[in-house]
Amino acid sequence: MVLGNDASSSSLSNKNLSVLVVDDDPLIRMLHDNYLKHFGLKPLVVENGKEAVDLFQLGTSFDLILMDKEMPIMNGVEATKALRDMGATSMIVGVTSRGSPSEMQAFMEAGLDFCFEKPLTFDMIDFILKELNVNDDDDTNN
Amino acid sequence: MDLVQLQRQLVEYRTSLYHEGFLDEQYTQLQELQDENNPDFVVEVVSLFFEDSERLLNELTKALEQQSIDFKRVDAHVHQLKGSSSSIGAQRVQKVCIAFRNYCEEQNVEGCLKCLQQVRHEYSLVKTKLESMFQLEQQILSAGGSIPM
């Protein structure tokens, strides 16, 4: 569930958003972590799909999950399916280096809201945050 | 060399790296993430890239030396290298990785070996250039100046 009370999309409301980064590559984890901090967020960072699922099973929920596709133990497609099956309503954004249309389609069908090709850019994060804040507005404007 | 000259030299050098395709937009974004709270961010990320790449290049060499080559394994390594090089903006390395992956799919040993040589070459080029640039930046900082954007 989205936590922000503020209906505007300023970076202040970003601070209330909970974010999870799921990627097996330490360089990408570091990069995405810093990207998100730059936008005023404090992401949690894990190494594979299973850790994300485990967190969810413990009762932690996130507004936004950045999900890599290729990971050991449990990959992004499996993890996304599992999270959706468990009732996760987080915005799940796939981030993948494999860009073929059919692969992205398969990833989307697992339950993603959006799918982007790596590398992540400021514009993509901007877009994602705007989408999140739009949902926020919908919830708070009765 | 005085501070202004050093700064000019840095800007020229950096511009040439973009022009020659060694670096792309992604590297610029990395620089934007660096600030007073995170003053060594770029060097840290690039150092990670160097470590990662060297490990992957060794793995690739080993994998391609095998009697019976596991192309899936080779592809997985190249995939990682492609990902990390594109994330820091090492464009020429990334481009070779794309060709490399095509050869993996075709299970073309010759092509793979050729690409391995190429990617090693491009990697060592970009490593040398980035290290030179960092050295220039250090000189500027030591002289009490700031890094021009």
PDB file of C-alpha atoms in Angstrom:
ATOM      1  CA  MET A   1       0.000   0.000   0.000  1.00  0.00           C
ATOM      2  CA  VAL A   2       1.185   3.499  -0.703  1.00  0.00           C
ATOM      3  CA  LEU A   3       2.061   5.371   2.462  1.00  0.00           C
ATOM      4  CA  GLY A   4       2.466   9.012   1.469  1.00  0.00           C
ATOM      5  CA  ASN A   5      -0.058  11.523   2.778  1.00  0.00           C
ATOM      6  CA  ASP A   6       1.086  14.327   0.552  1.00  0.00           C
ATOM      7  CA  ALA A   7      -0.749  14.349  -2.758  1.00  0.00           C
ATOM      8  CA  SER A   8       1.966  16.264  -4.562  1.00  0.00           C
ATOM      9  CA  SER A   9       4.806  14.482  -6.307  1.00  0.00           C
ATOM     10  CA  SER A  10       7.589  16.365  -4.562  1.00  0.00           C
ATOM     11  CA  SER A  11      10.644  14.478  -3.403  1.00  0.00           C
ATOM     12  CA  LEU A  12       9.328  14.887   0.149  1.00  0.00           C
ATOM     13  CA  SER A  13       6.638  12.315  -0.502  1.00  0.00           C
ATOM     14  CA  ASN A  14       9.282  10.053  -1.995  1.00  0.00           C
ATOM     15  CA  LYS A  15      10.814   9.651   1.457  1.00  0.00           C
ATOM     16  CA  ASN A  16       7.721   7.735   2.572  1.00  0.00           C
ATOM     17  CA  LEU A  17       7.982   5.217  -0.217  1.00  0.00           C
ATOM     18  CA  SER A  18       9.450   1.840   0.611  1.00  0.00           C
ATOM     19  CA  VAL A  19      11.613   0.376  -2.115  1.00  0.00           C
ATOM     20  CA  LEU A  20      13.254  -3.002  -2.664  1.00  0.00           C
ATOM     21  CA  VAL A  21      16.085  -3.606  -5.140  1.00  0.00           C
ATOM     22  CA  VAL A  22      16.526  -7.223  -6.263  1.00  0.00           C
ATOM     23  CA  ASP A  23      19.660  -7.991  -8.305  1.00  0.00           C
ATOM     24  CA  ASP A  24      22.458 -10.565  -8.209  1.00  0.00           C
ATOM     25  CA  ASP A  25      25.136  -8.202  -9.522  1.00  0.00           C
ATOM     26  CA  PRO A  26      26.806  -6.167  -6.743  1.00  0.00           C
ATOM     27  CA  LEU A  27      27.686  -3.384  -9.160  1.00  0.00           C
ATOM     28  CA  ILE A  28      24.055  -3.013 -10.233  1.00  0.00           C
ATOM     29  CA  ARG A  29      22.891  -3.181  -6.611  1.00  0.00           C
ATOM     30  CA  MET A  30      25.274  -0.372  -5.700  1.00  0.00           C
ATOM     31  CA  LEU A  31      24.264   1.668  -8.708  1.00  0.00           C
ATOM     32  CA  HIS A  32      20.506   1.349  -8.264  1.00  0.00           C
ATOM     33  CA  ASP A  33      20.817   1.911  -4.532  1.00  0.00           C
ATOM     34  CA  ASN A  34      22.597   5.200  -5.195  1.00  0.00           C
ATOM     35  CA  TYR A  35      20.243   6.223  -7.975  1.00  0.00           C
ATOM     36  CA  LEU A  36      17.286   5.822  -5.647  1.00  0.00           C
ATOM     37  CA  LYS A  37      19.024   7.610  -2.751  1.00  0.00           C
ATOM     38  CA  HIS A  38      19.593  10.483  -5.158  1.00  0.00           C
ATOM     39  CA  PHE A  39      15.805  10.741  -5.450  1.00  0.00           C
ATOM     40  CA  GLY A  40      15.397  10.800  -1.673  1.00  0.00           C
ATOM     41  CA  LEU A  41      14.565   7.135  -1.220  1.00  0.00           C
ATOM     42  CA  LYS A  42      16.078   4.579   1.152  1.00  0.00           C
ATOM     43  CA  PRO A  43      15.990   1.242  -0.640  1.00  0.00           C
ATOM     44  CA  LEU A  44      16.436  -2.196   0.835  1.00  0.00           C
ATOM     45  CA  VAL A  45      18.724  -4.305  -1.330  1.00  0.00           C
ATOM     46  CA  VAL A  46      18.700  -8.100  -1.795  1.00  0.00           C
ATOM     47  CA  GLU A  47      20.539 -10.530  -4.036  1.00  0.00           C
ATOM     48  CA  ASN A  48      17.929 -12.790  -5.555  1.00  0.00           C
ATOM     49  CA  GLY A  49      14.230 -13.478  -5.998  1.00  0.00           C
ATOM     50  CA  LYS A  50      13.962 -15.833  -3.058  1.00  0.00           C
ATOM     51  CA  GLU A  51      15.151 -13.173  -0.609  1.00  0.00           C
ATOM     52  CA  ALA A  52      12.447 -10.864  -1.935  1.00  0.00           C
ATOM     53  CA  VAL A  53       9.790 -13.521  -1.512  1.00  0.00           C
ATOM     54  CA  ASP A  54      11.059 -14.356   1.986  1.00  0.00           C
ATOM     55  CA  LEU A  55      10.773 -10.703   2.996  1.00  0.00           C
ATOM     56  CA  PHE A  56       7.234 -10.574   1.750  1.00  0.00           C
ATOM     57  CA  GLN A  57       6.359 -13.744   3.647  1.00  0.00           C
ATOM     58  CA  LEU A  58       7.682 -12.121   6.813  1.00  0.00           C
ATOM     59  CA  GLY A  59       5.090  -9.408   6.337  1.00  0.00           C
ATOM     60  CA  THR A  60       7.269  -6.653   4.863  1.00  0.00           C
ATOM     61  CA  SER A  61       5.635  -4.883   1.995  1.00  0.00           C
ATOM     62  CA  PHE A  62       7.017  -2.400  -0.490  1.00  0.00           C
ATOM     63  CA  ASP A  63       5.596   0.373  -2.621  1.00  0.00           C
ATOM     64  CA  LEU A  64       8.135  -0.322  -5.319  1.00  0.00           C
ATOM     65  CA  ILE A  65      10.250  -3.338  -6.254  1.00  0.00           C
ATOM     66  CA  LEU A  66      12.991  -3.130  -8.859  1.00  0.00           C
ATOM     67  CA  MET A  67      13.345  -6.690 -10.081  1.00  0.00           C
ATOM     68  CA  ASP A  68      16.237  -8.032 -12.118  1.00  0.00           C
ATOM     69  CA  LYS A  69      15.391 -10.925 -14.415  1.00  0.00           C
ATOM     70  CA  GLU A  70      18.446 -13.185 -14.429  1.00  0.00           C
ATOM     71  CA  MET A  71      19.314 -14.265 -10.899  1.00  0.00           C
ATOM     72  CA  PRO A  72      20.380 -17.522  -9.257  1.00  0.00           C
ATOM     73  CA  ILE A  73      18.169 -19.490  -6.834  1.00  0.00           C
ATOM     74  CA  MET A  74      14.998 -17.700  -7.922  1.00  0.00           C
ATOM     75  CA  ASN A  75      14.908 -15.479 -10.977  1.00  0.00           C
ATOM     76  CA  GLY A  76      12.833 -12.361 -11.578  1.00  0.00           C
ATOM     77  CA  VAL A  77      10.037 -14.085 -13.470  1.00  0.00           C
ATOM     78  CA  GLU A  78       9.544 -16.718 -10.753  1.00  0.00           C
ATOM     79  CA  ALA A  79       9.804 -14.161  -7.966  1.00  0.00           C
ATOM     80  CA  THR A  80       7.302 -11.815  -9.601  1.00  0.00           C
ATOM     81  CA  LYS A  81       4.815 -14.648 -10.115  1.00  0.00           C
ATOM     82  CA  ALA A  82       5.283 -15.776  -6.510  1.00  0.00           C
ATOM     83  CA  LEU A  83       4.783 -12.266  -5.143  1.00  0.00           C
ATOM     84  CA  ARG A  84       1.624 -11.706  -7.173  1.00  0.00           C
ATOM     85  CA  ASP A  85       0.295 -15.110  -6.139  1.00  0.00           C
ATOM     86  CA  MET A  86       0.826 -14.088  -2.518  1.00  0.00           C
ATOM     87  CA  GLY A  87      -1.220 -10.958  -3.114  1.00  0.00           C
ATOM     88  CA  ALA A  88       1.534  -8.367  -3.387  1.00  0.00           C
ATOM     89  CA  THR A  89       0.181  -5.060  -4.662  1.00  0.00           C
ATOM     90  CA  SER A  90       3.573  -3.373  -4.910  1.00  0.00           C
ATOM     91  CA  MET A  91       4.540  -1.710  -8.132  1.00  0.00           C
ATOM     92  CA  ILE A  92       7.004  -4.206  -9.606  1.00  0.00           C
ATOM     93  CA  VAL A  93       9.334  -2.866 -12.261  1.00  0.00           C
ATOM     94  CA  GLY A  94      11.442  -5.346 -14.165  1.00  0.00           C
ATOM     95  CA  VAL A  95      14.957  -4.256 -15.020  1.00  0.00           C
ATOM     96  CA  THR A  96      16.712  -6.538 -17.428  1.00  0.00           C
ATOM     97  CA  SER A  97      19.723  -6.711 -19.715  1.00  0.00           C
ATOM     98  CA  ARG A  98      17.966  -9.109 -22.037  1.00  0.00           C
ATOM     99  CA  GLY A  99      15.962  -6.900 -24.343  1.00  0.00           C
ATOM    100  CA  SER A 100      14.256  -9.179 -26.852  1.00  0.00           C
ATOM    101  CA  PRO A 101      10.530  -8.370 -27.133  1.00  0.00           C
ATOM    102  CA  SER A 102       9.471 -11.943 -26.366  1.00  0.00           C
ATOM    103  CA  GLU A 103      11.610 -12.077 -23.230  1.00  0.00           C
ATOM    104  CA  MET A 104      10.255  -8.789 -21.976  1.00  0.00           C
ATOM    105  CA  GLN A 105       6.735  -9.942 -22.776  1.00  0.00           C
ATOM    106  CA  ALA A 106       7.242 -13.113 -20.728  1.00  0.00           C
ATOM    107  CA  PHE A 107       8.578 -11.060 -17.835  1.00  0.00           C
ATOM    108  CA  MET A 108       5.628  -8.637 -18.055  1.00  0.00           C
ATOM    109  CA  GLU A 109       3.195 -11.549 -18.035  1.00  0.00           C
ATOM    110  CA  ALA A 110       4.652 -12.735 -14.739  1.00  0.00           C
ATOM    111  CA  GLY A 111       3.000  -9.681 -13.193  1.00  0.00           C
ATOM    112  CA  LEU A 112       5.178  -6.640 -13.787  1.00  0.00           C
ATOM    113  CA  ASP A 113       3.791  -3.135 -13.974  1.00  0.00           C
ATOM    114  CA  PHE A 114       6.633  -1.976 -16.208  1.00  0.00           C
ATOM    115  CA  CYS A 115       9.763  -3.419 -17.714  1.00  0.00           C
ATOM    116  CA  PHE A 116      12.889  -1.501 -18.592  1.00  0.00           C
ATOM    117  CA  GLU A 117      16.149  -2.429 -20.167  1.00  0.00           C
ATOM    118  CA  LYS A 118      19.283  -1.861 -18.128  1.00  0.00           C
ATOM    119  CA  PRO A 119      20.908   0.463 -17.467  1.00  0.00           C
ATOM    120  CA  LEU A 120      18.449   2.384 -15.372  1.00  0.00           C
ATOM    121  CA  THR A 121      18.423   6.102 -16.096  1.00  0.00           C
ATOM    122  CA  PHE A 122      17.219   9.134 -14.160  1.00  0.00           C
ATOM    123  CA  ASP A 123      14.338   9.521 -16.637  1.00  0.00           C
ATOM    124  CA  MET A 124      13.127   5.984 -15.951  1.00  0.00           C
ATOM    125  CA  ILE A 125      13.157   6.524 -12.189  1.00  0.00           C
ATOM    126  CA  ASP A 126      11.393   9.851 -12.640  1.00  0.00           C
ATOM    127  CA  PHE A 127       8.727   8.098 -14.668  1.00  0.00           C
ATOM    128  CA  ILE A 128       8.327   5.329 -12.101  1.00  0.00           C
ATOM    129  CA  LEU A 129       8.047   7.785  -9.220  1.00  0.00           C
ATOM    130  CA  LYS A 130       5.478   9.856 -11.070  1.00  0.00           C
ATOM    131  CA  GLU A 131       3.430   6.713 -11.657  1.00  0.00           C
ATOM    132  CA  LEU A 132       3.672   5.859  -7.964  1.00  0.00           C
ATOM    133  CA  ASN A 133       2.616   9.351  -6.945  1.00  0.00           C
ATOM    134  CA  VAL A 134      -0.277   9.270  -9.376  1.00  0.00           C
ATOM    135  CA  ASN A 135      -1.523   6.155  -7.606  1.00  0.00           C
ATOM    136  CA  ASP A 136      -1.021   8.014  -4.362  1.00  0.00           C
ATOM    137  CA  ASP A 137      -3.216  10.878  -5.620  1.00  0.00           C
ATOM    138  CA  ASP A 138      -5.924   8.431  -6.670  1.00  0.00           C
ATOM    139  CA  ASP A 139      -5.994   6.928  -3.192  1.00  0.00           C
ATOM    140  CA  THR A 140      -6.131  10.198  -1.304  1.00  0.00           C
ATOM    141  CA  ASN A 141      -8.533  12.160  -3.510  1.00  0.00           C
ATOM    142  CA  ASN A 142     -11.998  10.901  -2.572  1.00  0.00           C
TER     143      ASN A 142
ATOM    144  CA  MET B   1      51.160  22.821 -14.966  1.00  0.00           C
ATOM    145  CA  ASP B   2      48.827  25.291 -13.294  1.00  0.00           C
ATOM    146  CA  LEU B   3      45.323  24.545 -12.077  1.00  0.00           C
ATOM    147  CA  VAL B   4      43.465  26.098 -14.989  1.00  0.00           C
ATOM    148  CA  GLN B   5      45.599  24.157 -17.466  1.00  0.00           C
ATOM    149  CA  LEU B   6      44.968  20.929 -15.569  1.00  0.00           C
ATOM    150  CA  GLN B   7      41.236  21.542 -15.578  1.00  0.00           C
ATOM    151  CA  ARG B   8      41.274  22.316 -19.273  1.00  0.00           C
ATOM    152  CA  GLN B   9      43.269  19.175 -19.943  1.00  0.00           C
ATOM    153  CA  LEU B  10      40.725  17.115 -17.996  1.00  0.00           C
ATOM    154  CA  VAL B  11      37.761  18.508 -19.904  1.00  0.00           C
ATOM    155  CA  GLU B  12      39.498  17.877 -23.224  1.00  0.00           C
ATOM    156  CA  TYR B  13      40.463  14.371 -22.236  1.00  0.00           C
ATOM    157  CA  ARG B  14      36.995  13.506 -20.996  1.00  0.00           C
ATOM    158  CA  THR B  15      35.389  14.941 -24.141  1.00  0.00           C
ATOM    159  CA  SER B  16      37.681  12.834 -26.312  1.00  0.00           C
ATOM    160  CA  LEU B  17      36.629   9.705 -24.421  1.00  0.00           C
ATOM    161  CA  TYR B  18      33.001  10.420 -25.285  1.00  0.00           C
ATOM    162  CA  HIS B  19      33.854  11.216 -28.886  1.00  0.00           C
ATOM    163  CA  GLU B  20      35.822   8.037 -29.341  1.00  0.00           C
ATOM    164  CA  GLY B  21      32.979   5.992 -27.889  1.00  0.00           C
ATOM    165  CA  PHE B  22      34.828   4.870 -24.776  1.00  0.00           C
ATOM    166  CA  LEU B  23      32.199   6.445 -22.555  1.00  0.00           C
ATOM    167  CA  ASP B  24      28.538   7.257 -23.044  1.00  0.00           C
ATOM    168  CA  GLU B  25      25.591   9.002 -21.318  1.00  0.00           C
ATOM    169  CA  GLN B  26      25.596   6.486 -18.495  1.00  0.00           C
ATOM    170  CA  TYR B  27      28.956   7.724 -17.272  1.00  0.00           C
ATOM    171  CA  THR B  28      27.526  11.247 -17.115  1.00  0.00           C
ATOM    172  CA  GLN B  29      24.700   9.976 -14.908  1.00  0.00           C
ATOM    173  CA  LEU B  30      27.257   8.375 -12.604  1.00  0.00           C
ATOM    174  CA  GLN B  31      28.978  11.721 -12.218  1.00  0.00           C
ATOM    175  CA  GLU B  32      25.661  13.327 -11.334  1.00  0.00           C
ATOM    176  CA  LEU B  33      25.283  10.897  -8.467  1.00  0.00           C
ATOM    177  CA  GLN B  34      28.548  12.082  -6.958  1.00  0.00           C
ATOM    178  CA  ASP B  35      28.245  14.882  -4.413  1.00  0.00           C
ATOM    179  CA  GLU B  36      29.585  15.972  -1.023  1.00  0.00           C
ATOM    180  CA  ASN B  37      27.740  13.099   0.641  1.00  0.00           C
ATOM    181  CA  ASN B  38      29.155  10.647  -1.852  1.00  0.00           C
ATOM    182  CA  PRO B  39      32.461  12.167  -2.996  1.00  0.00           C
ATOM    183  CA  ASP B  40      34.119   8.972  -4.258  1.00  0.00           C
ATOM    184  CA  PHE B  41      31.098   7.403  -5.862  1.00  0.00           C
ATOM    185  CA  VAL B  42      32.387   7.278  -9.429  1.00  0.00           C
ATOM    186  CA  VAL B  43      35.769   5.814  -8.474  1.00  0.00           C
ATOM    187  CA  GLU B  44      34.049   3.222  -6.259  1.00  0.00           C
ATOM    188  CA  VAL B  45      31.651   2.104  -8.954  1.00  0.00           C
ATOM    189  CA  VAL B  46      34.362   2.006 -11.590  1.00  0.00           C
ATOM    190  CA  SER B  47      36.640   0.008  -9.261  1.00  0.00           C
ATOM    191  CA  LEU B  48      33.844  -2.518  -8.806  1.00  0.00           C
ATOM    192  CA  PHE B  49      33.546  -2.664 -12.573  1.00  0.00           C
ATOM    193  CA  PHE B  50      37.281  -3.359 -12.895  1.00  0.00           C
ATOM    194  CA  GLU B  51      37.118  -6.161 -10.326  1.00  0.00           C
ATOM    195  CA  ASP B  52      34.009  -7.658 -11.874  1.00  0.00           C
ATOM    196  CA  SER B  53      35.415  -7.503 -15.388  1.00  0.00           C
ATOM    197  CA  GLU B  54      38.732  -9.049 -14.519  1.00  0.00           C
ATOM    198  CA  ARG B  55      36.991 -11.927 -12.801  1.00  0.00           C
ATOM    199  CA  LEU B  56      34.647 -12.409 -15.743  1.00  0.00           C
ATOM    200  CA  LEU B  57      37.469 -12.267 -18.295  1.00  0.00           C
ATOM    201  CA  ASN B  58      39.320 -14.982 -16.382  1.00  0.00           C
ATOM    202  CA  GLU B  59      36.194 -17.115 -16.223  1.00  0.00           C
ATOM    203  CA  LEU B  60      35.639 -16.621 -19.940  1.00  0.00           C
ATOM    204  CA  THR B  61      39.194 -17.632 -20.760  1.00  0.00           C
ATOM    205  CA  LYS B  62      38.852 -20.797 -18.675  1.00  0.00           C
ATOM    206  CA  ALA B  63      35.468 -21.648 -20.142  1.00  0.00           C
ATOM    207  CA  LEU B  64      36.687 -21.269 -23.704  1.00  0.00           C
ATOM    208  CA  GLU B  65      39.759 -23.427 -23.039  1.00  0.00           C
ATOM    209  CA  GLN B  66      37.632 -26.448 -22.214  1.00  0.00           C
ATOM    210  CA  GLN B  67      37.588 -29.471 -24.517  1.00  0.00           C
ATOM    211  CA  SER B  68      33.855 -29.299 -24.716  1.00  0.00           C
ATOM    212  CA  ILE B  69      32.731 -25.718 -24.310  1.00  0.00           C
ATOM    213  CA  ASP B  70      29.691 -24.910 -22.205  1.00  0.00           C
ATOM    214  CA  PHE B  71      28.244 -22.086 -24.289  1.00  0.00           C
ATOM    215  CA  LYS B  72      25.514 -21.397 -21.769  1.00  0.00           C
ATOM    216  CA  ARG B  73      28.141 -20.696 -19.177  1.00  0.00           C
ATOM    217  CA  VAL B  74      30.117 -18.506 -21.551  1.00  0.00           C
ATOM    218  CA  ASP B  75      26.949 -16.620 -22.439  1.00  0.00           C
ATOM    219  CA  ALA B  76      26.096 -16.068 -18.787  1.00  0.00           C
ATOM    220  CA  HIS B  77      29.482 -14.469 -18.170  1.00  0.00           C
ATOM    221  CA  VAL B  78      29.260 -12.268 -21.257  1.00  0.00           C
ATOM    222  CA  HIS B  79      25.757 -11.272 -20.224  1.00  0.00           C
ATOM    223  CA  GLN B  80      27.095 -10.071 -16.882  1.00  0.00           C
ATOM    224  CA  LEU B  81      29.950  -8.223 -18.508  1.00  0.00           C
ATOM    225  CA  LYS B  82      27.553  -6.567 -20.917  1.00  0.00           C
ATOM    226  CA  GLY B  83      25.348  -5.507 -18.022  1.00  0.00           C
ATOM    227  CA  SER B  84      28.072  -3.992 -15.927  1.00  0.00           C
ATOM    228  CA  SER B  85      29.855  -2.279 -18.811  1.00  0.00           C
ATOM    229  CA  SER B  86      26.626  -0.691 -19.993  1.00  0.00           C
ATOM    230  CA  SER B  87      25.846   0.427 -16.463  1.00  0.00           C
ATOM    231  CA  ILE B  88      28.995   2.477 -16.154  1.00  0.00           C
ATOM    232  CA  GLY B  89      28.914   3.670 -19.744  1.00  0.00           C
ATOM    233  CA  ALA B  90      31.813   1.610 -21.116  1.00  0.00           C
ATOM    234  CA  GLN B  91      30.237   1.607 -24.553  1.00  0.00           C
ATOM    235  CA  ARG B  92      32.923  -0.116 -26.616  1.00  0.00           C
ATOM    236  CA  VAL B  93      33.162  -3.032 -24.186  1.00  0.00           C
ATOM    237  CA  GLN B  94      29.391  -3.330 -24.252  1.00  0.00           C
ATOM    238  CA  LYS B  95      29.337  -3.412 -28.066  1.00  0.00           C
ATOM    239  CA  VAL B  96      31.801  -6.298 -28.237  1.00  0.00           C
ATOM    240  CA  CYS B  97      29.690  -8.174 -25.679  1.00  0.00           C
ATOM    241  CA  ILE B  98      26.677  -7.940 -27.966  1.00  0.00           C
ATOM    242  CA  ALA B  99      28.586  -9.557 -30.823  1.00  0.00           C
ATOM    243  CA  PHE B 100      30.057 -12.066 -28.379  1.00  0.00           C
ATOM    244  CA  ARG B 101      26.618 -13.212 -27.285  1.00  0.00           C
ATOM    245  CA  ASN B 102      25.562 -13.769 -30.885  1.00  0.00           C
ATOM    246  CA  TYR B 103      28.524 -16.107 -31.394  1.00  0.00           C
ATOM    247  CA  CYS B 104      27.587 -17.945 -28.196  1.00  0.00           C
ATOM    248  CA  GLU B 105      24.106 -18.501 -29.525  1.00  0.00           C
ATOM    249  CA  GLU B 106      25.537 -19.871 -32.758  1.00  0.00           C
ATOM    250  CA  GLN B 107      28.004 -21.941 -30.716  1.00  0.00           C
ATOM    251  CA  ASN B 108      30.739 -20.515 -32.907  1.00  0.00           C
ATOM    252  CA  VAL B 109      34.076 -21.186 -31.172  1.00  0.00           C
ATOM    253  CA  GLU B 110      36.191 -19.114 -33.549  1.00  0.00           C
ATOM    254  CA  GLY B 111      33.869 -16.161 -33.200  1.00  0.00           C
ATOM    255  CA  CYS B 112      33.866 -16.455 -29.421  1.00  0.00           C
ATOM    256  CA  LEU B 113      37.642 -16.586 -29.210  1.00  0.00           C
ATOM    257  CA  LYS B 114      37.916 -13.581 -31.460  1.00  0.00           C
ATOM    258  CA  CYS B 115      35.450 -11.658 -29.321  1.00  0.00           C
ATOM    259  CA  LEU B 116      37.255 -12.621 -26.149  1.00  0.00           C
ATOM    260  CA  GLN B 117      40.420 -11.105 -27.555  1.00  0.00           C
ATOM    261  CA  GLN B 118      38.528  -8.001 -28.618  1.00  0.00           C
ATOM    262  CA  VAL B 119      36.773  -7.550 -25.321  1.00  0.00           C
ATOM    263  CA  ARG B 120      40.049  -7.931 -23.415  1.00  0.00           C
ATOM    264  CA  HIS B 121      41.544  -5.271 -25.630  1.00  0.00           C
ATOM    265  CA  GLU B 122      38.642  -2.847 -25.235  1.00  0.00           C
ATOM    266  CA  TYR B 123      38.558  -3.447 -21.509  1.00  0.00           C
ATOM    267  CA  SER B 124      42.245  -2.694 -21.048  1.00  0.00           C
ATOM    268  CA  LEU B 125      41.883   0.450 -23.164  1.00  0.00           C
ATOM    269  CA  VAL B 126      38.975   1.832 -21.157  1.00  0.00           C
ATOM    270  CA  LYS B 127      40.678   0.874 -17.893  1.00  0.00           C
ATOM    271  CA  THR B 128      43.826   2.779 -18.822  1.00  0.00           C
ATOM    272  CA  LYS B 129      41.850   5.788 -19.962  1.00  0.00           C
ATOM    273  CA  LEU B 130      39.665   5.907 -16.862  1.00  0.00           C
ATOM    274  CA  GLU B 131      42.691   5.548 -14.614  1.00  0.00           C
ATOM    275  CA  SER B 132      44.432   8.395 -16.427  1.00  0.00           C
ATOM    276  CA  MET B 133      41.359  10.529 -16.036  1.00  0.00           C
ATOM    277  CA  PHE B 134      41.104   9.759 -12.318  1.00  0.00           C
ATOM    278  CA  GLN B 135      44.751  10.659 -11.939  1.00  0.00           C
ATOM    279  CA  LEU B 136      44.135  14.028 -13.586  1.00  0.00           C
ATOM    280  CA  GLU B 137      41.170  14.573 -11.281  1.00  0.00           C
ATOM    281  CA  GLN B 138      43.333  13.786  -8.254  1.00  0.00           C
ATOM    282  CA  GLN B 139      45.967  16.272  -9.393  1.00  0.00           C
ATOM    283  CA  ILE B 140      43.307  18.957  -9.686  1.00  0.00           C
ATOM    284  CA  LEU B 141      41.908  18.174  -6.242  1.00  0.00           C
ATOM    285  CA  SER B 142      45.398  18.132  -4.707  1.00  0.00           C
ATOM    286  CA  ALA B 143      46.078  21.519  -6.244  1.00  0.00           C
ATOM    287  CA  GLY B 144      43.025  22.779  -4.380  1.00  0.00           C
ATOM    288  CA  GLY B 145      40.798  22.980  -7.424  1.00  0.00           C
ATOM    289  CA  SER B 146      37.434  21.428  -8.208  1.00  0.00           C
ATOM    290  CA  ILE B 147      36.537  19.007 -10.979  1.00  0.00           C
ATOM    291  CA  PRO B 148      34.859  20.839 -13.865  1.00  0.00           C
ATOM    292  CA  MET B 149      31.644  19.218 -15.080  1.00  0.00           C
TER     293      MET B 149
END
